[in-house]
Amino acid sequence: MGRFHGSSTTVLKPKTTQQVSRILQWCNYRKIPVVPQGGNTGLVGGSVPVKDEIVISLSNMNKVREFDPVSGVLVADAGCILQALTDYVAPHNHIMPVDLGAKGSCQIGGNVSTNAGGLRLLRYGSLHGNVLGLEVVLPDGTILDQLTTLRKDNTGYDIKQLFIGAEGTLGIVTGVSILTPPAPQASNNVILALPSFQNVLPLYQTVKAQLSEILSAFEFIDRTAYNLAVKHGQGRALSDEDVQGAECFVLVETSGGRREHDEQKLTTLLESLLEADKPLINTGVMSQNPAQFSSLWALREGVTEAISKEGKAYKYDISVPLSSFKDVVDGTREHLRSKGLLNDEAVKHVIGYGHVGDGNLHLNVVAKDYSPEIQAALEPYIYEVVSSYRGSISAEHGIGYQKTHALHYSKDKVSIDLMRKIKNVIDPNGIMNPGKVLE
Amino acid sequence: MGRFHGSSTTVLKPKTTQQVSRILQWCNYRKIPVVPQGGNTGLVGGSVPVKDEIVISLSNMNKVREFDPVSGVLVADAGCILQALTDYVAPHNHIMPVDLGAKGSCQIGGNVSTNAGGLRLLRYGSLHGNVLGLEVVLPDGTILDQLTTLRKDNTGYDIKQLFIGAEGTLGIVTGVSILTPPAPQASNNVILALPSFQNVLPLYQTVKAQLSEILSAFEFIDRTAYNLAVKHGQGRALSDEDVQGAECFVLVETSGGRREHDEQKLTTLLESLLEADKPLINTGVMSQNPAQFSSLWALREGVTEAISKEGKAYKYDISVPLSSFKDVVDGTREHLRSKGLLNDEAVKHVIGYGHVGDGNLHLNVVAKDYSPEIQAALEPYIYEVVSSYRGSISAEHGIGYQKTHALHYSKDKVSIDLMRKIKNVIDPNGIMNPGKVLE
């Protein structure tokens, strides 16, 4: 986003866990704050120094430590780039359980520290389930070695969970043990045009019931998002006839073990959807080859790039009940209109897209320029809306530096007090990534 | 097991979270220790009072609070019995992500507090991934309300994870929000007889590759366990011809969305296994109807009951590398033989069975009677063996009261120190389930 700029003058690039340990021991003794940094691809300023912290980059710790092709357990340095790990396990017919747009630069340690979600969460679950073990250097330099490769271990508190999503405020993740699922043998996708948002939920139920274990993505794109993607050349546009009267779109992906079975299931689904008395969809386009498969995905994944070409984006990554997706987007648009801010010189578009299967809505407000008026109109308005639904103000991007002031919209005082107690007991000198997560 | 007997005289059965809160507030003020109790089905004495603690039974908190058939999220009181919840979601075509032998009595709050594993873990993952939210009464009576129904929420530390598997030593779980997966439309199983244990791992790889997303169980039974199950009338024995020369057995289960597809995959697998140049299996028997399906499962699930009929059992529930399963069982048998304890008057059988897919071996030593000599021969011997493999001394049963002295075989000093710090910060008066998990 380019909205966060650090002012640190020192970047250290340790090559071993021992070096990380010695650095933290030294910093903790002198109470010098540090910022752990992975691929620096976060969207909330979590890996950016706020003042003159020492940046500790993990990029030189980038070796795979071991991989067991029978169990699928991979143990790697925290600085390994997600794409590199994906490539590493591919010849063994395994995939990483996490996949996201930034995979070419983001690091597995950063993925863990931010509890990255992404495109495979619906199918493979969260990192809280997939991470089997961690090696973490605690703020005083002590090495916490929980780098187990066991799938099951019920011996005491599952301490490692605290570091998953702590955004580097409790210690530095230096090694990760993670369960990689077998690679699917076949992937298919289809884009469905819906006459009304009201149909999204019944469609989700139908698709879940029929595709069951091979359903790997159910992504929502509203009409505005679709139009922008097409305008900026992302993916393969449907025909004019196909999109006529479509209020929104859903991308369904399947991943399974046998191509002909998956295709049968997907074809049966499409037929039953189109032949229904009151069809939930106007039309559906199924990919016929790998190029079309990528091109349909680009309609969804390209929304981000289209938005960046269209203007300056205020990005909200929220969890709200599925049924409220449209109300949240429309409500935000009307709110901006009522403030006189919906026009070509201020806010050009209000867009909703995201992971229906996970209840995760990406609400993007695209403006000509960033401005204090727009900012003031959006916050705390959006946080209050999310809070009214008991939703999350940050479904997958985290809190970082940007959202510490808003944490209370999603977590009550008891929760925040407990977080603070845990922060104080693990990092009593407060050297770990100060100003992030907790104010 | 009947090896644990409490001596408490007071059992409280609160009906609401508020009542639990007032009880803990009162006890904390007076530093009176308490033991939270669910279905009391644990195997390590975690829910049994050690001295004169007050028992707080959750059995009167047994209402479903809400269920969303679209997302599959269930919110329930901690005292709901697992079987009751299974029955509750069944008409909506959902299942609980956890299933275990004690389901008729165990409670969901106890499942969460002990991080129960069980038969569905291979397919649906652990409770650390499936539990979306918790309501917990902290030791001072404060109610921690993290009973969210969101699949994704990256707002601060995931505190609830600490209570999953804490065995009631950090607070009392009063409410659980859990993701229930869609029910599979079809289940099949097959039992495979293997000439040698060496074939188990290559077989697991082959089965994983061919069955992929429909593989829901891969259970190992050694010959001794099989013989005992058959001897005590558990399940349907294979023919003499089928079991001839079999060193061990594997039960494979599939669960999928379309019966004919699953049967095709399973049949193709069996054919390819039997027709291989160097077959990994001697024979395979596939269930042809629901009765046979249950009867094959009974061979595996009935091992526990067969053991209890055969004698007194020392049960070890460990995680070790898959490749070491046989060595651990054989090694224990030889160790007991070398101590002169392997005979009809002392140890009758040493048995291995369990969840290969999870790396979880149930090592059972069946004796005529419990005796100090056998106990001394088994411990710390087995813990040292597990530790040498960097395994877990308790894969799914927990630490409870029975294994606190052995925790250090699976967790190093840094980990235990950190657990203790967290225990002290959350329960400074030490009233929660004293003597459990941490000494």
PDB file of N, CA and C in Angstrom, chain A residues 187-190 236 259 263 266-267 270 284-294 296:
ATOM      1  N   SER A 187      -7.797 -29.949 -10.568  1.00  0.00           N
ATOM      2  CA  SER A 187      -8.498 -28.756 -10.098  1.00  0.00           C
ATOM      3  C   SER A 187      -9.388 -28.235 -11.216  1.00  0.00           C
ATOM      4  N   ASN A 188     -10.579 -27.842 -10.842  1.00  0.00           N
ATOM      5  CA  ASN A 188     -11.504 -27.256 -11.803  1.00  0.00           C
ATOM      6  C   ASN A 188     -12.074 -25.992 -11.207  1.00  0.00           C
ATOM      7  N   ASN A 189     -12.588 -25.116 -12.059  1.00  0.00           N
ATOM      8  CA  ASN A 189     -13.343 -23.991 -11.509  1.00  0.00           C
ATOM      9  C   ASN A 189     -14.464 -23.568 -12.445  1.00  0.00           C
ATOM     10  N   VAL A 190     -15.358 -22.806 -11.875  1.00  0.00           N
ATOM     11  CA  VAL A 190     -16.518 -22.335 -12.623  1.00  0.00           C
ATOM     12  C   VAL A 190     -16.892 -20.975 -12.052  1.00  0.00           C
ATOM     13  N   ARG A 236     -10.592 -13.299 -17.836  1.00  0.00           N
ATOM     14  CA  ARG A 236     -11.374 -13.449 -19.057  1.00  0.00           C
ATOM     15  C   ARG A 236     -12.811 -13.040 -18.761  1.00  0.00           C
ATOM     16  N   ARG A 259      -9.751 -36.757 -11.696  1.00  0.00           N
ATOM     17  CA  ARG A 259     -10.347 -35.729 -12.548  1.00  0.00           C
ATOM     18  C   ARG A 259     -11.761 -36.077 -12.997  1.00  0.00           C
ATOM     19  N   GLU A 263     -15.074 -33.802 -12.308  1.00  0.00           N
ATOM     20  CA  GLU A 263     -15.824 -33.183 -13.408  1.00  0.00           C
ATOM     21  C   GLU A 263     -17.284 -33.629 -13.386  1.00  0.00           C
ATOM     22  N   LEU A 266     -19.017 -31.651 -10.680  1.00  0.00           N
ATOM     23  CA  LEU A 266     -19.202 -30.241 -11.039  1.00  0.00           C
ATOM     24  C   LEU A 266     -20.268 -30.103 -12.138  1.00  0.00           C
ATOM     25  N   THR A 267     -20.257 -31.007 -13.092  1.00  0.00           N
ATOM     26  CA  THR A 267     -21.251 -30.965 -14.168  1.00  0.00           C
ATOM     27  C   THR A 267     -22.653 -31.218 -13.609  1.00  0.00           C
ATOM     28  N   LEU A 270     -23.788 -28.056 -11.936  1.00  0.00           N
ATOM     29  CA  LEU A 270     -24.177 -27.006 -12.879  1.00  0.00           C
ATOM     30  C   LEU A 270     -25.533 -27.317 -13.498  1.00  0.00           C
ATOM     31  N   GLY A 284     -23.508 -20.079 -15.814  1.00  0.00           N
ATOM     32  CA  GLY A 284     -22.262 -20.556 -15.223  1.00  0.00           C
ATOM     33  C   GLY A 284     -21.287 -20.908 -16.319  1.00  0.00           C
ATOM     34  N   VAL A 285     -20.035 -20.493 -16.163  1.00  0.00           N
ATOM     35  CA  VAL A 285     -19.013 -20.791 -17.157  1.00  0.00           C
ATOM     36  C   VAL A 285     -17.931 -21.625 -16.493  1.00  0.00           C
ATOM     37  N   MET A 286     -17.716 -22.829 -17.054  1.00  0.00           N
ATOM     38  CA  MET A 286     -16.758 -23.761 -16.470  1.00  0.00           C
ATOM     39  C   MET A 286     -15.479 -23.743 -17.300  1.00  0.00           C
ATOM     40  N   SER A 287     -14.346 -23.749 -16.627  1.00  0.00           N
ATOM     41  CA  SER A 287     -13.078 -23.733 -17.369  1.00  0.00           C
ATOM     42  C   SER A 287     -12.871 -25.074 -18.058  1.00  0.00           C
ATOM     43  N   GLN A 288     -12.297 -25.017 -19.259  1.00  0.00           N
ATOM     44  CA  GLN A 288     -12.122 -26.235 -20.050  1.00  0.00           C
ATOM     45  C   GLN A 288     -10.662 -26.651 -20.161  1.00  0.00           C
ATOM     46  N   ASN A 289      -9.766 -25.775 -19.729  1.00  0.00           N
ATOM     47  CA  ASN A 289      -8.337 -26.100 -19.813  1.00  0.00           C
ATOM     48  C   ASN A 289      -7.594 -25.230 -18.806  1.00  0.00           C
ATOM     49  N   PRO A 290      -6.323 -25.515 -18.578  1.00  0.00           N
ATOM     50  CA  PRO A 290      -5.565 -24.764 -17.569  1.00  0.00           C
ATOM     51  C   PRO A 290      -5.555 -23.260 -17.808  1.00  0.00           C
ATOM     52  N   ALA A 291      -5.503 -22.838 -19.070  1.00  0.00           N
ATOM     53  CA  ALA A 291      -5.469 -21.396 -19.343  1.00  0.00           C
ATOM     54  C   ALA A 291      -6.776 -20.753 -18.899  1.00  0.00           C
ATOM     55  N   GLN A 292      -7.901 -21.401 -19.206  1.00  0.00           N
ATOM     56  CA  GLN A 292      -9.199 -20.857 -18.774  1.00  0.00           C
ATOM     57  C   GLN A 292      -9.331 -20.892 -17.258  1.00  0.00           C
ATOM     58  N   PHE A 293      -8.770 -21.947 -16.666  1.00  0.00           N
ATOM     59  CA  PHE A 293      -8.792 -22.050 -15.209  1.00  0.00           C
ATOM     60  C   PHE A 293      -8.116 -20.829 -14.592  1.00  0.00           C
ATOM     61  N   SER A 294      -6.939 -20.485 -15.089  1.00  0.00           N
ATOM     62  CA  SER A 294      -6.202 -19.334 -14.566  1.00  0.00           C
ATOM     63  C   SER A 294      -6.949 -18.039 -14.845  1.00  0.00           C
ATOM     64  N   LEU A 296     -10.178 -17.557 -15.205  1.00  0.00           N
ATOM     65  CA  LEU A 296     -11.338 -17.346 -14.315  1.00  0.00           C
ATOM     66  C   LEU A 296     -10.857 -16.890 -12.936  1.00  0.00           C
TER      67      LEU A 296
END
